[in-house]
Structures are given as C-alpha cells and as structure tokens.
XYZ file of C-alpha atoms in Angstrom:
757
model
C 23.751 24.146 8.164
C 21.912 21.838 6.067
C 22.822 18.367 5.389
C 24.214 17.782 1.619
C 22.567 14.521 1.448
C 19.474 13.909 3.741
C 19.170 9.933 2.620
C 23.007 8.798 3.579
C 22.635 11.057 6.302
C 19.525 9.019 7.402
C 21.320 5.685 7.224
C 24.160 7.672 8.579
C 21.932 8.149 12.026
C 20.893 4.782 12.206
C 24.103 3.925 11.908
C 25.513 5.429 14.677
C 23.432 3.966 17.286
C 23.941 0.391 16.023
C 27.354 -0.226 15.054
C 30.716 0.970 16.745
C 32.773 1.005 13.274
C 29.817 3.797 12.067
C 29.544 2.009 8.072
C 26.774 3.732 6.265
C 26.889 0.143 4.385
C 26.708 -2.480 7.653
C 22.784 -1.204 8.321
C 20.443 -2.347 6.287
C 17.362 -0.928 6.424
C 14.796 -3.106 8.388
C 17.317 -4.048 11.143
C 15.118 -5.135 14.672
C 16.109 -3.384 16.951
C 18.026 0.261 17.877
C 21.177 -1.656 19.051
C 23.028 -5.267 18.158
C 22.092 -7.393 21.237
C 25.092 -9.034 23.627
C 26.166 -12.821 22.672
C 25.026 -12.981 26.348
C 21.545 -12.822 28.168
C 21.680 -8.877 30.249
C 21.084 -9.664 33.573
C 21.874 -5.733 34.870
C 18.637 -3.601 35.053
C 18.040 -0.744 32.964
C 14.908 1.423 31.717
C 13.758 0.145 27.801
C 15.593 1.580 24.895
C 14.325 3.968 22.271
C 12.267 3.833 19.053
C 14.414 3.616 16.180
C 15.152 7.020 14.607
C 12.209 5.640 11.815
C 9.587 4.706 13.544
C 6.549 7.705 14.626
C 3.634 7.829 17.495
C 0.037 9.026 17.347
C 0.368 12.407 18.602
C 0.177 13.191 22.720
C -3.458 14.532 22.771
C -6.359 13.548 25.090
C -9.327 11.440 24.146
C -11.144 14.223 23.759
C -8.576 16.023 21.851
C -6.591 18.267 24.111
C -2.696 18.237 23.534
C -1.572 17.279 26.795
C 1.858 18.922 26.170
C 4.233 15.824 27.206
C 5.448 12.896 24.668
C 4.501 10.798 22.874
C 6.672 8.343 24.730
C 4.863 8.636 27.535
C 2.297 6.080 26.465
C 5.796 3.622 26.309
C 5.907 1.027 28.604
C 8.472 2.443 32.023
C 10.657 1.490 34.450
C 13.725 -1.904 34.358
C 12.006 -4.911 35.662
C 9.115 -6.926 34.522
C 5.350 -6.172 35.855
C 1.982 -6.838 36.139
C -0.312 -4.496 34.757
C -0.775 -3.112 37.489
C 2.371 -1.783 38.271
C 3.244 -4.734 40.924
C 6.957 -5.826 40.475
C 7.928 -9.240 39.057
C 10.810 -12.248 40.555
C 9.494 -14.571 37.530
C 7.920 -15.168 34.310
C 8.797 -18.841 33.568
C 7.094 -21.254 36.115
C 3.661 -21.397 37.650
C 2.778 -21.017 40.961
C 2.347 -24.401 42.557
C 2.182 -27.132 45.834
C 5.624 -27.788 45.686
C 8.109 -28.613 42.817
C 6.373 -31.389 40.782
C 2.684 -30.428 42.510
C -0.551 -29.041 41.047
C -0.968 -24.870 40.080
C -2.299 -23.296 42.460
C -5.602 -20.552 41.395
C -3.923 -17.806 43.744
C -1.295 -17.085 41.024
C -2.613 -13.686 40.116
C 0.243 -13.115 37.526
C -0.987 -16.740 35.705
C -4.632 -15.988 35.165
C -3.943 -12.448 34.270
C -0.896 -13.235 31.892
C -3.265 -15.899 29.985
C -6.240 -13.797 30.469
C -4.790 -11.435 28.112
C -2.948 -13.463 25.613
C -5.816 -15.556 25.130
C -7.997 -12.123 24.298
C -4.361 -10.445 22.222
C -6.218 -10.507 18.903
C -9.425 -8.732 18.056
C -11.922 -9.274 14.204
C -9.544 -8.268 11.638
C -11.083 -6.210 8.992
C -13.575 -8.207 6.076
C -11.850 -6.301 3.267
C -8.392 -4.337 3.622
C -7.177 -6.784 6.515
C -3.702 -6.863 5.642
C -2.294 -3.517 5.521
C 0.605 -1.331 6.357
C 1.157 1.696 7.276
C 3.279 5.299 8.203
C 3.313 8.707 10.126
C 3.711 11.855 7.821
C 2.602 14.766 7.316
C 0.998 16.956 4.087
C 1.390 20.346 3.597
C -1.195 22.783 0.981
C -0.673 24.526 -1.741
C -3.369 26.868 -1.310
C -4.242 25.566 -4.870
C -7.325 24.807 -3.263
C -8.878 27.611 -1.704
C -10.604 28.717 -4.897
C -12.936 26.006 -4.348
C -13.298 24.652 -0.498
C -12.766 26.272 2.689
C -11.268 23.271 4.220
C -8.959 24.888 6.647
C -6.120 22.019 6.090
C -5.887 22.992 2.204
C -5.229 26.665 3.166
C -1.430 27.089 1.585
C 1.585 26.555 3.909
C -0.836 24.363 6.464
C 1.075 21.201 7.983
C -1.215 18.560 9.190
C 0.083 15.246 10.421
C -1.191 12.303 8.918
C -1.739 8.310 9.240
C -1.540 6.351 6.006
C -2.398 1.973 6.051
C -2.401 0.865 2.060
C -3.382 -2.522 1.956
C -4.843 -5.606 -0.014
C -8.654 -5.946 -0.935
C -9.140 -9.329 -1.093
C -6.670 -11.511 1.330
C -6.757 -12.084 5.321
C -4.028 -10.986 7.732
C -2.055 -14.012 6.851
C -1.952 -13.161 3.123
C 0.815 -12.518 0.925
C 1.562 -9.033 -0.271
C 2.506 -8.954 -3.865
C -1.122 -10.753 -5.289
C -3.244 -9.476 -7.708
C -6.148 -7.661 -6.093
C -6.783 -3.681 -5.250
C -5.188 -1.557 -2.823
C -6.687 0.550 -0.617
C -4.969 3.976 0.190
C -6.914 5.552 3.354
C -5.024 8.914 5.283
C -5.991 9.798 8.398
C -5.725 13.960 9.091
C -5.409 15.259 12.140
C -7.060 18.547 10.925
C -7.234 22.042 12.634
C -11.497 21.224 12.645
C -11.204 17.096 13.309
C -10.340 14.491 11.565
C -10.996 13.886 7.110
C -10.135 10.580 6.481
C -9.608 10.252 2.576
C -10.721 6.245 2.140
C -8.818 5.815 -1.493
C -8.438 2.910 -3.908
C -5.862 2.016 -6.244
C -8.154 1.971 -8.720
C -10.156 4.988 -9.653
C -13.731 2.851 -10.651
C -15.152 -0.046 -8.365
C -16.931 -3.227 -9.135
C -20.359 -2.006 -8.340
C -22.253 0.975 -8.336
C -24.360 0.608 -5.322
C -23.628 -0.267 -2.403
C -25.933 -3.257 -1.544
C -24.238 -4.906 -4.363
C -21.525 -4.934 -1.605
C -21.037 -8.192 0.002
C -22.053 -10.121 -3.310
C -18.852 -9.464 -4.651
C -16.846 -9.137 -2.227
C -18.531 -13.039 -1.124
C -18.040 -14.221 -4.824
C -14.020 -12.329 -4.241
C -13.534 -13.910 -1.021
C -12.149 -18.038 -0.899
C -15.644 -20.351 -1.291
C -17.140 -21.419 1.767
C -16.656 -24.702 1.158
C -12.797 -25.416 1.408
C -11.750 -21.513 2.368
C -9.884 -22.090 -0.958
C -7.933 -19.936 -2.989
C -6.276 -17.255 -0.758
C -6.284 -14.226 -1.430
C -6.593 -14.574 -5.102
C -9.631 -13.619 -8.025
C -8.508 -16.447 -10.159
C -11.632 -19.237 -9.348
C -14.383 -19.894 -10.308
C -16.552 -17.425 -8.126
C -14.554 -14.533 -9.040
C -15.651 -15.008 -12.331
C -19.628 -16.272 -12.061
C -20.165 -12.994 -10.460
C -18.154 -10.493 -13.288
C -19.231 -12.210 -16.275
C -23.247 -11.748 -14.612
C -22.794 -8.496 -13.550
C -20.697 -6.739 -15.882
C -21.165 -3.563 -14.795
C -17.959 -4.666 -12.672
C -15.644 -4.973 -16.056
C -14.450 -1.834 -15.563
C -12.495 -2.932 -12.582
C -11.536 -5.753 -13.735
C -10.016 -4.850 -16.313
C -7.676 -2.320 -14.429
C -6.634 -4.836 -11.424
C -6.035 -7.829 -14.845
C -3.710 -5.534 -16.135
C 0.219 -4.013 -14.391
C -2.231 -1.568 -11.753
C -3.384 -5.056 -9.923
C 0.528 -6.041 -8.698
C 2.254 -2.532 -8.186
C 5.391 -2.880 -7.642
C 5.305 -1.410 -4.100
C 2.865 1.246 -2.135
C 5.810 3.682 -2.977
C 4.878 4.085 -6.675
C 1.250 3.573 -5.983
C -1.481 5.660 -7.256
C -4.362 6.183 -5.192
C -7.333 7.759 -6.120
C -10.943 9.207 -4.336
C -13.705 6.712 -7.047
C -16.293 8.821 -5.579
C -17.887 12.066 -6.583
C -17.495 14.655 -3.685
C -18.883 18.232 -3.112
C -16.436 20.905 -2.338
C -17.240 24.503 -0.564
C -15.314 27.891 -0.509
C -15.784 30.429 1.400
C -18.500 32.071 -0.581
C -20.911 29.346 -0.426
C -20.514 28.277 -4.527
C -19.906 24.446 -4.826
C -17.865 22.340 -6.826
C -18.109 19.050 -7.979
C -14.607 16.878 -7.520
C -12.349 13.899 -7.814
C -9.823 13.164 -5.389
C -5.814 11.969 -6.954
C -2.937 10.092 -4.698
C 0.146 10.626 -7.554
C 3.345 9.189 -6.125
C 6.319 11.257 -6.929
C 8.424 8.132 -7.533
C 5.972 8.078 -10.525
C 3.122 4.383 -10.820
C 5.618 1.283 -11.520
C 4.473 -2.031 -11.142
C 5.990 -6.077 -10.831
C 5.706 -8.404 -13.838
C 3.953 -11.733 -13.084
C 6.399 -13.650 -12.451
C 7.964 -11.379 -9.878
C 4.658 -11.310 -7.796
C 4.618 -15.225 -8.249
C 8.417 -15.481 -7.043
C 7.811 -12.777 -4.139
C 5.163 -13.920 -2.683
C 7.190 -16.854 -1.709
C 10.491 -15.518 -1.375
C 8.706 -12.737 0.604
C 5.241 -12.755 0.987
C 5.786 -9.350 3.755
C 7.942 -7.287 0.294
C 5.257 -4.778 0.072
C 4.910 -3.678 4.039
C 8.970 -3.959 4.275
C 9.644 -2.261 0.986
C 7.931 0.695 2.725
C 9.135 0.475 6.638
C 12.937 0.087 4.835
C 12.509 2.949 3.155
C 11.317 5.044 5.689
C 14.313 3.820 7.610
C 16.969 4.368 4.779
C 15.474 8.556 4.597
C 13.690 7.620 1.369
C 10.761 9.452 2.408
C 8.080 8.251 -0.102
C 5.889 11.492 -1.780
C 2.584 12.304 -2.940
C 1.074 15.074 -4.306
C -2.988 14.735 -3.553
C -4.415 16.211 -6.392
C -8.145 17.310 -8.026
C -10.408 16.887 -10.277
C -13.437 19.822 -10.637
C -16.317 19.915 -12.399
C -19.074 22.718 -12.498
C -22.011 21.602 -9.806
C -24.698 21.134 -12.366
C -27.969 19.636 -11.553
C -27.804 17.069 -13.606
C -23.919 16.536 -12.069
C -22.376 14.735 -15.815
C -19.276 16.312 -17.261
C -18.338 15.823 -20.791
C -21.445 13.002 -20.592
C -20.257 11.073 -17.931
C -22.503 10.439 -15.289
C -20.292 11.617 -11.967
C -22.457 10.243 -9.469
C -21.394 6.296 -11.541
C -18.737 4.878 -9.449
C -17.638 2.898 -12.554
C -16.657 5.710 -14.399
C -13.806 7.673 -15.078
C -12.965 11.410 -16.114
C -9.854 10.973 -18.340
C -7.505 13.240 -17.332
C -7.032 15.116 -20.664
C -11.258 16.125 -19.719
C -10.443 17.700 -16.700
C -6.373 17.702 -15.627
C -5.270 17.086 -12.095
C -4.340 20.009 -10.136
C -2.295 19.554 -7.274
C -3.287 20.889 -4.063
C -0.914 19.335 -1.272
C 2.101 17.210 -0.773
C 2.045 14.037 1.364
C 5.601 12.827 2.932
C 5.153 9.744 4.903
C 8.442 10.197 7.441
C 8.077 7.610 10.703
C 6.954 4.146 10.801
C 4.761 3.169 13.401
C 6.245 1.990 16.792
C 3.703 -0.796 17.286
C 1.876 -2.776 14.671
C -1.496 -3.046 16.684
C -1.951 -0.169 18.547
C -1.899 1.763 15.068
C -2.043 0.080 11.938
C -4.417 -2.752 13.019
C -6.682 -0.617 15.480
C -6.412 3.034 12.758
C -10.347 3.217 12.583
C -11.053 5.488 8.970
C -14.512 6.075 7.886
C -15.842 7.880 4.469
C -18.255 10.222 7.049
C -15.023 12.409 8.295
C -15.395 15.425 7.020
C -14.457 18.735 7.777
C -15.495 21.819 6.587
C -15.681 22.411 2.773
C -15.882 18.853 1.655
C -19.562 17.156 1.696
C -21.152 14.033 0.119
C -23.063 14.204 -3.020
C -25.830 10.840 -4.122
C -22.995 8.291 -5.109
C -25.492 5.289 -3.834
C -21.772 3.204 -3.030
C -20.535 6.069 -1.460
C -24.420 6.234 0.471
C -23.461 2.615 1.496
C -19.941 3.333 2.894
C -20.586 5.968 5.388
C -23.114 3.533 7.153
C -20.784 0.395 7.161
C -17.591 2.161 8.095
C -18.440 2.917 11.017
C -20.883 0.005 11.958
C -17.541 -2.277 11.481
C -15.838 -0.791 13.860
C -18.074 -1.769 16.616
C -17.581 -5.292 15.973
C -13.314 -5.037 16.036
C -12.674 -2.809 18.389
C -15.469 -3.429 20.740
C -17.478 -0.302 21.170
C -18.456 3.043 20.006
C -15.587 4.524 21.727
C -12.596 3.290 18.960
C -11.809 7.528 18.483
C -10.768 7.323 21.569
C -7.264 4.901 20.565
C -4.370 6.955 20.537
C -4.229 6.497 16.833
C -7.642 7.954 16.365
C -7.702 10.160 18.877
C -8.912 13.664 16.839
C -6.466 17.041 17.320
C -9.097 19.550 17.756
C -11.266 19.827 21.007
C -14.017 17.561 21.561
C -17.117 18.659 23.105
C -19.851 15.934 21.857
C -22.064 14.809 25.145
C -21.099 11.216 24.064
C -21.193 8.935 26.772
C -20.008 6.001 28.530
C -20.166 2.971 26.900
C -17.216 0.316 26.428
C -13.341 1.536 26.529
C -14.487 4.812 27.874
C -10.886 6.292 27.851
C -12.493 10.217 28.906
C -13.474 11.101 32.410
C -16.536 13.831 31.378
C -17.683 16.456 33.989
C -20.757 18.271 33.625
C -24.292 16.908 35.242
C -26.309 18.018 31.434
C -24.953 15.760 28.573
C -27.942 17.056 26.918
C -29.797 19.715 24.702
C -31.168 22.442 25.917
C -29.157 22.631 29.262
C -29.272 25.416 31.802
C -26.959 23.468 34.638
C -23.830 22.936 32.408
C -24.338 26.653 31.643
C -26.170 25.764 27.971
C -22.854 24.251 27.091
C -21.808 22.620 24.575
C -22.743 25.338 22.127
C -24.272 25.100 17.883
C -22.050 26.110 15.923
C -22.405 27.367 12.807
C -20.952 28.344 9.271
C -18.937 31.843 10.773
C -17.684 29.755 13.986
C -16.480 27.148 11.340
C -19.749 24.573 11.884
C -20.266 22.059 9.545
C -23.481 22.962 7.597
C -24.156 20.290 4.928
C -24.957 21.997 1.258
C -29.027 22.571 1.068
C -27.826 20.801 -2.435
C -31.481 19.708 -4.278
C -33.156 16.539 -3.566
C -34.611 14.819 -5.945
C -38.418 14.789 -6.526
C -39.538 10.957 -7.266
C -41.181 7.807 -6.642
C -39.694 5.402 -4.381
C -38.057 2.819 -6.761
C -34.976 0.225 -6.473
C -32.808 0.514 -10.342
C -30.821 2.963 -11.490
C -30.045 5.847 -14.195
C -30.126 5.025 -17.691
C -26.532 6.976 -18.062
C -25.273 3.724 -15.254
C -26.164 1.175 -17.782
C -22.940 1.213 -20.264
C -20.626 -0.787 -18.700
C -17.969 -1.320 -21.406
C -17.508 1.791 -23.260
C -14.459 2.784 -20.602
C -13.380 -0.280 -20.444
C -12.421 -0.105 -23.830
C -11.080 3.161 -23.177
C -8.907 1.408 -20.325
C -7.774 -1.030 -22.752
C -6.600 0.860 -26.191
C -4.650 3.425 -23.593
C -2.653 1.122 -22.168
C 0.570 0.309 -24.250
C 1.663 -3.475 -26.477
C 3.900 -4.359 -23.336
C 0.936 -3.708 -21.714
C -2.118 -5.325 -23.027
C -0.149 -8.329 -23.496
C 0.645 -8.266 -20.178
C -3.212 -7.821 -19.347
C -3.829 -10.409 -21.890
C -1.952 -12.816 -20.100
C -3.860 -11.904 -16.548
C -7.169 -12.699 -17.787
C -5.842 -16.178 -19.155
C -4.113 -17.312 -16.331
C -7.220 -15.913 -14.090
C -10.068 -17.792 -16.560
C -7.890 -21.003 -17.313
C -7.580 -21.460 -13.301
C -11.468 -22.142 -13.364
C -13.463 -25.417 -13.527
C -16.893 -23.858 -15.293
C -16.341 -23.790 -19.406
C -19.760 -21.882 -19.124
C -18.156 -18.736 -17.037
C -15.410 -18.685 -18.805
C -17.228 -18.799 -22.156
C -19.506 -15.700 -20.807
C -16.668 -13.470 -20.064
C -15.235 -14.016 -23.250
C -18.516 -13.107 -24.446
C -17.790 -9.640 -21.916
C -14.282 -9.005 -23.824
C -15.876 -9.081 -26.924
C -17.544 -5.724 -26.047
C -14.264 -4.129 -25.359
C -11.847 -4.908 -27.945
C -11.965 -7.880 -30.501
C -8.205 -8.551 -30.430
C -8.432 -9.031 -26.455
C -10.825 -12.024 -26.733
C -9.147 -13.295 -29.595
C -6.218 -13.929 -27.650
C -7.583 -14.872 -24.333
C -9.350 -17.040 -26.274
C -6.967 -19.135 -27.774
C -5.114 -19.526 -24.913
C -8.557 -21.249 -23.469
C -8.824 -23.020 -26.032
C -12.269 -21.592 -26.180
C -14.450 -19.830 -29.976
C -14.230 -16.736 -29.404
C -17.584 -14.907 -29.906
C -18.325 -11.895 -31.554
C -19.004 -8.605 -30.321
C -23.532 -8.233 -30.275
C -22.878 -4.255 -30.764
C -20.594 -1.576 -33.276
C -17.760 -0.929 -30.951
C -17.320 3.045 -29.627
C -14.767 5.393 -31.004
C -12.695 6.122 -27.499
C -9.937 8.623 -27.229
C -7.048 6.555 -25.567
C -6.187 9.005 -22.611
C -2.472 9.020 -21.737
C -2.256 9.305 -17.883
C -3.471 5.460 -18.202
C -0.048 3.495 -19.488
C 3.208 3.425 -16.817
C 5.070 3.145 -19.807
C 6.942 5.782 -21.918
C 7.800 8.671 -18.463
C 10.500 9.239 -16.727
C 10.365 9.615 -12.772
C 12.964 9.865 -10.702
C 14.797 7.787 -9.245
C 14.968 8.260 -5.081
C 14.563 5.396 -2.666
C 15.117 2.863 -5.681
C 16.974 -0.813 -5.056
C 20.940 -1.090 -6.600
C 22.437 -4.609 -6.320
C 26.146 -4.593 -6.483
C 27.157 -8.261 -6.907
C 31.050 -8.673 -5.714
C 33.437 -11.136 -3.840
C 36.868 -11.230 -2.199
C 38.100 -10.755 -5.884
C 36.238 -7.509 -6.940
C 37.937 -4.220 -6.960
C 36.086 -2.638 -3.334
C 37.821 0.882 -4.320
C 34.683 -0.115 -7.066
C 32.610 -1.340 -4.824
C 32.323 1.599 -2.141
C 32.888 4.462 -4.624
C 29.613 2.459 -6.697
C 28.170 2.815 -2.839
C 28.774 6.587 -2.361
C 27.879 7.217 -5.750
C 24.074 5.432 -5.385
C 23.788 7.293 -2.139
C 24.393 10.383 -3.653
C 21.505 9.825 -6.129
C 18.904 9.176 -3.560
C 19.273 5.306 -4.136
C 19.485 2.505 -2.008
C 22.513 -0.002 -2.039
C 23.177 -3.562 -1.776
C 26.365 -5.092 -1.422
C 25.130 -8.628 -2.630
C 28.908 -11.359 -2.011
C 29.492 -15.284 -1.310
C 28.777 -14.916 1.686
C 27.628 -12.644 4.641
C 30.113 -10.603 6.579
C 32.451 -8.373 4.871
C 34.817 -8.440 1.603
C 38.382 -7.283 2.678
C 37.785 -7.594 6.205
C 41.810 -7.193 6.640
C 41.475 -4.138 4.556
C 41.485 -0.689 6.130
C 37.761 -0.053 4.823
C 35.859 -3.844 4.852
C 32.607 -3.821 2.422
C 29.734 -5.545 4.633
C 27.519 -7.647 2.680
C 24.016 -6.474 3.135
C 22.433 -10.357 1.178
C 24.233 -13.746 0.254
C 24.130 -15.677 -3.016
C 21.711 -17.933 -0.466
C 19.495 -15.339 0.873
C 19.353 -12.717 -2.254
C 16.980 -13.028 -5.657
C 16.891 -10.679 -8.335
C 13.100 -9.813 -7.252
C 14.619 -7.595 -4.208
C 16.195 -4.814 -6.193
C 15.274 -2.364 -9.286
C 18.800 -2.658 -10.709
C 21.911 -5.223 -10.808
C 25.491 -3.854 -11.128
C 27.879 -6.472 -11.300
C 31.303 -5.221 -9.974
C 32.702 -9.207 -10.188
C 32.204 -12.379 -11.545
C 32.327 -14.567 -8.351
C 32.750 -18.507 -8.741
C 31.165 -20.832 -7.491
C 31.329 -20.971 -3.912
C 31.003 -23.873 -0.896
C 27.573 -23.848 -0.725
C 26.983 -24.047 -4.340
C 25.016 -27.220 -4.498
C 21.516 -27.940 -4.987
C 21.335 -30.089 -1.960
C 22.273 -26.926 0.232
C 20.687 -24.199 -1.725
C 18.265 -25.362 -4.028
C 18.792 -21.528 -6.764
C 22.115 -23.469 -7.220
C 20.866 -26.732 -9.157
C 22.118 -25.633 -12.652
C 25.953 -25.439 -11.747
C 28.455 -27.882 -13.605
C 31.174 -28.246 -10.846
C 33.499 -26.644 -12.777
C 31.761 -23.575 -13.332
C 32.991 -20.176 -13.602
C 30.626 -18.181 -11.835
C 28.182 -19.092 -9.254
C 24.901 -20.502 -10.443
C 23.131 -18.421 -7.798
C 24.788 -15.406 -9.645
C 24.049 -16.361 -13.661
C 20.173 -16.975 -11.788
C 19.764 -13.464 -10.607
C 21.194 -12.453 -13.952
C 18.676 -14.668 -16.014
C 15.991 -13.199 -13.911
C 16.742 -9.280 -13.885
C 16.892 -9.741 -17.802
C 13.462 -11.769 -18.368
C 12.154 -8.910 -15.876
C 12.884 -6.580 -17.844
C 15.696 -4.173 -14.968
C 18.362 -2.672 -16.473
C 22.266 -4.491 -15.898
C 25.584 -3.193 -15.325
C 29.226 -4.547 -15.076
C 32.915 -4.035 -15.283
C 34.382 -5.863 -17.697
C 36.085 -7.931 -14.885
C 32.476 -9.192 -14.797
C 31.579 -10.290 -18.680
C 32.075 -13.452 -17.574
C 28.951 -13.550 -15.506
C 26.861 -11.923 -18.485
C 28.707 -14.986 -20.901
C 27.722 -17.498 -18.349
C 23.339 -16.313 -18.607
C 23.364 -16.330 -21.951
C 23.220 -12.125 -22.205
C 24.149 -10.740 -24.580
C 26.443 -7.521 -24.107
C 24.756 -5.213 -26.723
C 21.651 -6.084 -25.492
C 18.624 -3.512 -24.440
C 19.227 -2.413 -21.024
C 23.040 -3.817 -20.820
C 25.797 -1.713 -20.226
C 29.534 -2.657 -19.625
C 32.438 -0.328 -18.916
C 33.832 1.392 -15.921
C 32.151 1.664 -13.007
C 30.989 5.500 -13.372
C 29.924 5.128 -16.860
C 27.617 1.584 -15.978
C 26.208 3.322 -12.826
C 25.072 6.328 -14.688
C 23.360 3.770 -17.440
C 21.637 2.233 -15.337
C 20.559 5.014 -13.582
C 18.878 6.460 -16.572
C 17.632 3.428 -17.419
C 15.824 3.339 -13.933
C 14.283 6.556 -14.286
C 11.275 4.420 -16.821
C 11.291 1.596 -14.293
C 12.161 -0.931 -17.008
C 13.956 -1.847 -20.582
C 10.789 -2.551 -22.143
C 12.252 -2.847 -25.487
C 13.445 -5.408 -24.147
C 9.949 -7.228 -24.004
C 9.043 -8.829 -27.586
C 5.314 -8.020 -28.396
C 3.464 -9.592 -30.982
C 2.890 -7.597 -34.212
C-alpha cells in the first residue's frame, strides 16, 4: 500500500532508528549518527553502525564497468576491531612504542609510521575553481520527448539512469562560505548504459568570456588579490572590476550575478544551464542544435543581501546543510531537464543570435524550453571525500547522440577538465574511482599509470592485433559507437580573432535588466553599489559606470549616486529589446514542498495547537521547526510533549521560510547581552523575549510570511509589526497556516519591499 505522506514517512524512518519514543518532531534533519550515543564510552566490540537511511553510495561496479552483483556496503570498513591498513588487529592507538614509559620513541613502530604517513597525505589539491561543493545521488527518468532529436539511450522514454550531482561556488576556496555572491556550478554525472555522460552546467546561462584563452584571466581577476590573499570568495574588489570593466563581454554574466541570481536561496531552488550550444543527432542521422536547462520544481528563489550576510556568519554551510537536510527529511529535490532546440544551419545562429557565443542567451519566448526528463536527488553521500571531492566531471564525457560545436569556450574546457584531474587525483586512472566508474563495459587498451585498480588480461593492448584474437573490435553507428557528426569546417586562414557577431556586449545585458521586476532592479542597483563601493580606485568605478550607461540610464544613475560620482551617458542609442518573463523570479506560483516553517512556542502556548500545526505542515510536504526558550521538551509532564529543535539562543530567522507564533514567550533566563548578544535590546521588564522580537523584525524585513495565533499578537506589537501589514496573518492555527502556505507559494511577500517610483 502506498504511503500517503512520503515526507513524514521518511522522517519517521529516521526517528525509529534514532529514538525510542518514535516522535517525528524530535528528528530535525542533520543528526550525525544513525542512533544516539550512550553516555559512557562503549567497550563491547560490535560491527560498524549502518549508514543513515538518507545516505547512498556509488553503485558496485568494477573499475572496468562490470556489475559486481554485490552490495555497495562492501566498500565500507568492516570488523569490530581496530586494524592497520593491512588488516592487522591493534591493541592500542593512543601511545607510540617507546623504550620505557619515559624513553624515546622507537623507529620500529610500524603503526605510528603508517598512521602519521597517511594523515600527512590526507589532502589533495582543491579545485582551482568550484572548490567548495555539495553533492547527492539520485535518478534521472526520461520522458521520451527528446527521442525525435537525439538517439542518446538515456533519453529514451521511461529509461531511469543513476546520477550524481555536485553543486558548487566558483571563486571561493573549500573553506569559504556558501551564500556569497557568486556563480554556482550544477554538474551532473549520468551513469548511462552507453557510458558516463557529464552535463557540466552553471546557475547562470552565460559566461564571462567568449574564448577559453581568457579563462585564466577572469579567474585570476576574481580570486583574492595575490599579495594579501583577500578578499575570500568575493567579487567586491578592484581586480575583478578592473577586468570586467575593461573586458565588456563580461557585462552580461556580471549583471546576472549582481541580480538576485547571485545569491540563491538554496541549491534546491536554483536553475541550471549548460551555457554552450550542443549538437544533437537522432536515429536518422539528422542534427539539431540545442541548449540544456535545469528547471527546479520548487521554483527559482534567492536570498536578499542582508540574509546572505547574516547566513555567512551564523551558518557558512547553509546551502550544503539545506540540501542534505531536505534529502534526509524526505523532501527530495527535483529538477526538470529541458532543451531549447534550433535548426542546425551553416550559420549556427537563431533569430540573429550567434549560438556559438557563450555570452548570449536565446530568450525562452523565442525558443521555449521543452521538458525531456526529471532529476530527483534522493540520497546523501556517505563520505564527502570519496564522493563529492573525488568526483571528476568533463564536458567531453559524451554519449552517442550528443556532440560538441565550435564554441571557442567549450573547446578550451574539453582540454582543461581532463588536464586538471591529473594534478588533483594523481594520474590518468581517476575514472576508476568508485564515484567516477562507468556502468558500461570498458575495454580501452589503456594500461598502467598511478592508481591502476583494474587487473587487465591479454598480451596485446594495441590495434590491430591477432594475439588477443583481434579484441577489442571497433563499433560503428549500428553497434552503438560514438561517431562524430561530419560537420563542415569553414575554409579560412589561421587568425586570432572573434567573429563580428561576438562584438555586441550590451544588448543582452539590457534585455536582462528590463526583464527584472522593480524589486529585483533595486536589489541589482544595491549589489553594483556595494561591490563597486568596496573598490579603492575611482578609475575602475568610473569605467564600470560607462559600461552601465550602455545598459540603462536609470541603473547607471542610481549606482553613480551611491558611489558619489557623476553618471556618464551612453555613447549610442540604446537598443529596443523585448523583455523575457522567464528571467524574473517574481510573479510566479511554486510548490511549497520542502519549505521550512518555524513555530515559536513556550510552556504557556497551547501545545495542542503546536502539535496540530506540526502535523499539517508535514502533510503539506513542508518541514516544521519548533523554536522554544530552551532545548528539550515543552510539556514534558504531559502525555504528548513537544520537542524543541531550536532554542532562542540557537535560532535565527534566516533558517526558515516563514514564522508562525504559537505564543508570545516572555524574557528567558539567558536573555541578557553578556550571555546572548541577540538579547541586547531587551528591557529588563520586556514582555516578550527580545530574541523573538529580533527573529520577527528580521523575517519581516526580509519579506517572509508571518503568522500568529491571537495570544501571540503581543509579540507582533513588541516588534512594531502591524497586524494588517502585507503578509501578516492573525487567527486560529488552521487559518493562519493556510494563509502562510499560500504566501510561501510566491516565496516572499514582495509587496513589503518599497520601490522608488
């Protein structure tokens, strides 16, 4: 019988393993172990604990793509006793072998040498870009709608393909924060029956540069200054703006991430784009050009800038925690994969747009995105290093039916991605790591090298041969071989230049700007003003203002006002463009699955109302978080106590998408500034805990839905929030929750943001 509430069922499954009470509210996602530890150190030998229910592992294939028929758990550690790497059991790992208790350490201590040697080599070089990432296992199910344009087997109707998806920031190091203003990576490895296919995408559909030879320049400009190694994971500095103001082809990408797209609410609400144009081939040999899009089922949503700044201090792991917790809670993130399809003409243009220019989009109004399959992420990694850190993507990992084009940025990526794996993963056999292993048979004639884990047979790893019976044999189209499209190559002379169609750097940034809602435009103005305000050199600011003048006079004027500089005028008549509704994040309705709803309560709250709210939030596919004066349980003496997942000391409004007040808690015992600085503003006789007031004012300022039962109205009054303000609901629990859920479908209460006329 099908479970009527899969989200609650997933949480209950975790609860059953980690608690004796079976209280679903007690299991806020993120608990580190599959079961709670005992108070004293365990001494009775036992086998390793199983993984948590939300965790998955690379499927059990050999280094040469053969299914082992075994369990993925076979790669995990086994046995109840501590051993060396060779399986020798050890009686002690706290003391080196010495010549007496106070004597020198002996060179013969093989365990010490092995343990320290391995520790000294635990780290590998981090990625130059996309160093900070989070990932998950999942499945992709094809709709079959792409069969007319590509023969790729994994896109046949009903085919389900295991995947591993990694999200990342671009500029920061592995230790940087998640919610910085930056471009995000969205890379997916499909373990198809025809071999590995990697779709290496970003959350912005265009790139800074048109030619890969400029890639070191943009990254060197965006990275921290080489003399001081600051600022970390930021573009608000002189070298970045020096480059993009001089190299104006970067302005289209720059305006995208100066807008709200630069600070996603979560990876779950982030769009993905393949950036490049690809060539598709169907069963009849017919070709089309296409762009790939990932569309999140939860909608495309962002943080506001103040939220992002608070998050970076309060929880720098915000995005990776959100992804892992959602999967653990059973709110599995989903994206539809779609394609824009264009005729494969000799010019490789569409409606006057050069499809080989990676700084240009094709508006969805001109070429609608056609859904071709659904991606669901349903399992967290069981080991970050083995999976998320060692996964190796490459745009050249292709399957029959998908081919490259002459995009000059793509050409460099086809070289760079392979090259970087050699330094990161120690040699050419990185594809044999479990997370990178193909699920298709491998007979590659590649031999030896660092970290060779396959055990090859035969004596003739060359073609042609007769000693191995001629094996392996070539495969043409009929046998599923990868045959490049015989696309014509322009007969010309060797030059270092770009086509004239690449020269327009401002029409599409203007299209983007005019497609934004008034609120989003104000956020974009604020971002440009903040970023340029952090630069030291006025010449760089003035040069950037010149570029903004070529996009829009209002944008340029308002940024100039914020910088205290004169606003230049455009050097040409600004082009007339048609805005694209697909660009704005405002004005649409979205599912609320997986959204976090905070419930503020204390011992004086009606706990029946709290429990009812929890149940209905679960039923709606959302996750309730009870926030109370302290940890522990509310109504501990009752038959149905309510577990608090957060206390006023640990909670912050940025963690939830909406707040519901089930009470107006008085000032807690720890609500004084020396103990908790968030309580600084609270008067001695404050009727409501000042930390609750802070949560409310923050959530109100960030345009989040707010609800309150009548008994909690005092808290709204203490925060200075009118009960008739936009997005504020007061009433009984059911009515308030219904209004809050309706508001959540639009992500924020956009009417709460004032906009200049």
